[in-house]
PDB file of C-alpha atoms in Angstrom:
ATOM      1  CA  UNK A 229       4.371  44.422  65.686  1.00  0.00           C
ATOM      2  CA  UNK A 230       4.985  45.223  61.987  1.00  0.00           C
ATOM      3  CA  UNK A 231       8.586  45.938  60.774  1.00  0.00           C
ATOM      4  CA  UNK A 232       8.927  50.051  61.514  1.00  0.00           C
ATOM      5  CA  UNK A 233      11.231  52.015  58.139  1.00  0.00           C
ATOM      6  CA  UNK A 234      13.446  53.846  60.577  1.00  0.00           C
ATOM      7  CA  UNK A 235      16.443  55.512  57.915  1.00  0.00           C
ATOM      8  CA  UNK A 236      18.507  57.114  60.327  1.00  0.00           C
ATOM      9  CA  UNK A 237      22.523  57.341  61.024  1.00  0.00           C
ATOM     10  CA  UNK A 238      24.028  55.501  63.773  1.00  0.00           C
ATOM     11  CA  UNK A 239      27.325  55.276  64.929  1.00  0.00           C
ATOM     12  CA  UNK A 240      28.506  51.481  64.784  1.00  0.00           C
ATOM     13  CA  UNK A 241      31.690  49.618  66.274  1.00  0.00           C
ATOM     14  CA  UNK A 242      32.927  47.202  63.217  1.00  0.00           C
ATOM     15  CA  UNK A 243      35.958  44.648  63.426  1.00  0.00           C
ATOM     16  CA  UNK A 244      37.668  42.720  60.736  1.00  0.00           C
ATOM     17  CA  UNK A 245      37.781  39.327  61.476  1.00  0.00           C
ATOM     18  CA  UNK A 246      39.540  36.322  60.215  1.00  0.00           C
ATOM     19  CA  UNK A 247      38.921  32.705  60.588  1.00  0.00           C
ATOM     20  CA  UNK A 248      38.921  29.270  58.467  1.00  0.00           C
ATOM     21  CA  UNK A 249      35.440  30.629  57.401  1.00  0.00           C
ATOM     22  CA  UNK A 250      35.648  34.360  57.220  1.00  0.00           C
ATOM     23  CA  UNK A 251      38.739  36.159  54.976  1.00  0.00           C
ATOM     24  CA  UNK A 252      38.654  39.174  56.842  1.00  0.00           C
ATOM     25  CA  UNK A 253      35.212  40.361  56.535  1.00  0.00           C
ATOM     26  CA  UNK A 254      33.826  43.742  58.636  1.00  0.00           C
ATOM     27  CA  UNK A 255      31.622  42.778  61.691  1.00  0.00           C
ATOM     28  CA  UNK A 256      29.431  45.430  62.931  1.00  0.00           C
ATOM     29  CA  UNK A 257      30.079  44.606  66.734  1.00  0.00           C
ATOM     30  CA  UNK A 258      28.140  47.816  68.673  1.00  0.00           C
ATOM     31  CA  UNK A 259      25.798  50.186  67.273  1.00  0.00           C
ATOM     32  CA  UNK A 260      24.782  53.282  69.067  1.00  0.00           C
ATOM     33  CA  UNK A 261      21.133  54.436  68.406  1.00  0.00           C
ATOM     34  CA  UNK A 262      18.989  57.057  70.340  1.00  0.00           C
ATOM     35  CA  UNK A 263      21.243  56.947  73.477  1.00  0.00           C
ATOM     36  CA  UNK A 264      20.921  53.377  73.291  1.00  0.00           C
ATOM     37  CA  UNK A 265      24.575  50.707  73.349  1.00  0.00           C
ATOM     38  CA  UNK A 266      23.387  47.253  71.083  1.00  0.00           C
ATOM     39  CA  UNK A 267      25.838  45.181  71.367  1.00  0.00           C
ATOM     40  CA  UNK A 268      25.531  42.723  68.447  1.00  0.00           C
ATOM     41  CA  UNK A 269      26.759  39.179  69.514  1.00  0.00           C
ATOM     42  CA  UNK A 270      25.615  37.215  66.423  1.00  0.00           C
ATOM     43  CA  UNK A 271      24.859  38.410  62.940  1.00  0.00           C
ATOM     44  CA  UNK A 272      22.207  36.823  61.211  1.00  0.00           C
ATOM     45  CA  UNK A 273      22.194  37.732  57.405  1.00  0.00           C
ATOM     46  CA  UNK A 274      25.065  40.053  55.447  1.00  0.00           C
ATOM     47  CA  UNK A 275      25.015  40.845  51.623  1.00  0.00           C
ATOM     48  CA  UNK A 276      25.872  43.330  48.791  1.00  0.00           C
ATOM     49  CA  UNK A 277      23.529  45.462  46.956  1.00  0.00           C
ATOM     50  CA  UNK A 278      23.251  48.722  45.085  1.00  0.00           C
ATOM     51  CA  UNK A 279      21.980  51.955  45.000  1.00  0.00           C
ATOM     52  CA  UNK A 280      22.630  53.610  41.296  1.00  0.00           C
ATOM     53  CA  UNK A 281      26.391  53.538  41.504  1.00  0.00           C
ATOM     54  CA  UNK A 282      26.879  53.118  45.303  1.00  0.00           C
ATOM     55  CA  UNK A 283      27.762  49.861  46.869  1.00  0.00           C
ATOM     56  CA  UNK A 284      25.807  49.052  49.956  1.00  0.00           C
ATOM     57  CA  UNK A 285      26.322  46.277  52.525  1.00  0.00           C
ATOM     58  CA  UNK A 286      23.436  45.259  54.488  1.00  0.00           C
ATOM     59  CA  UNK A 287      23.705  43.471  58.154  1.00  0.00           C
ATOM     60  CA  UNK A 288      20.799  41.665  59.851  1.00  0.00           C
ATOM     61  CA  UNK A 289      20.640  40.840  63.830  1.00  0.00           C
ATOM     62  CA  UNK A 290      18.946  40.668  66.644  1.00  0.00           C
ATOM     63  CA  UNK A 291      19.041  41.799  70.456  1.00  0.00           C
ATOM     64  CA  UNK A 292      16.437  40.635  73.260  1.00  0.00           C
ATOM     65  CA  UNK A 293      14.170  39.933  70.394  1.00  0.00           C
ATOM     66  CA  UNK A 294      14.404  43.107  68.240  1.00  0.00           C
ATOM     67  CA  UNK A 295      15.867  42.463  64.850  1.00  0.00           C
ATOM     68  CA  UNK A 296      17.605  44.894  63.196  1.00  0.00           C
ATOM     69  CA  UNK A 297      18.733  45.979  59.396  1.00  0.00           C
ATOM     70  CA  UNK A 298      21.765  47.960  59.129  1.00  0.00           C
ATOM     71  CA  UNK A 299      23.285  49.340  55.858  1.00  0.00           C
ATOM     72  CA  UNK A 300      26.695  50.743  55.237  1.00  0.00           C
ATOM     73  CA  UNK A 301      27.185  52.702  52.036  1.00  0.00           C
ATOM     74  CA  UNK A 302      31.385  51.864  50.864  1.00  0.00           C
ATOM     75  CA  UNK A 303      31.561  54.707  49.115  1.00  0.00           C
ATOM     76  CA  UNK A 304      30.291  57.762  51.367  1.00  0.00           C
ATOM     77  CA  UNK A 305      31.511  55.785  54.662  1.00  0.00           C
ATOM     78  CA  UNK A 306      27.748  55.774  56.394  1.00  0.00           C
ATOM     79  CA  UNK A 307      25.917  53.665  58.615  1.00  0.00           C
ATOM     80  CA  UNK A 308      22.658  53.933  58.693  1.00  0.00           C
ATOM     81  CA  UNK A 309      19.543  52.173  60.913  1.00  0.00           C
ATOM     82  CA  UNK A 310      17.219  50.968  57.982  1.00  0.00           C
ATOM     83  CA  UNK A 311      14.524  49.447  59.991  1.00  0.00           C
ATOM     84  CA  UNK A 312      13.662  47.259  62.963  1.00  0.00           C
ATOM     85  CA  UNK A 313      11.046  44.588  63.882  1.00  0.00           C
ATOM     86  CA  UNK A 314      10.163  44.396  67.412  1.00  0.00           C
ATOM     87  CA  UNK A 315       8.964  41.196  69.425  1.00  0.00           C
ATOM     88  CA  UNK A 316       8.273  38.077  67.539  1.00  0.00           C
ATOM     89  CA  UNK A 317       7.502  38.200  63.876  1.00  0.00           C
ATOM     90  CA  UNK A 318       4.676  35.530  63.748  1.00  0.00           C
TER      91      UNK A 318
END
């Protein structure tokens, strides 16, 4: 299945974590979608980017083979479901 744009607002579960490799970074640990509990045990990528002035921060993972893009906008304190992939991606 091709990746599916979903855009939508989800409520997410983040702790701030540190370790000899992290200084304290947000972790996204549960995200609530459509009724649904994911809980996220590993993250795969994280990374800034922009939208005109706004500072975004992006989160990749998976779950029983769905991955998942989250974004959270800094400044207007949003989480939001940007798409999924479902199943394997080759």
């Amino acid at each position: 299945m091709a990746a599916e744009d979903i855009n939508e607002p989800v409520n997410v579960l983040v702790s701030f974590r540190r370790s000899a490799r992290d200084t304290g970074l947000a972790q996204p640990e549960i995200m609530h979608w459509r009724g649904r509990r994911y809980r996220i045990r590993e993250m795969g990528m994280r990374y800034p980017t922009t939208k005109g002035q706004r500072m975004l921060h992006r989160f990749t993972f998976a779950v029983d083979g769905t991955t998942f893009e989250l974004e959270f906008d800094a400044e207007r304190l949003i989480w939001q479901l940007i798409r999924m992939h479902d199943g394997d991606p080759a």
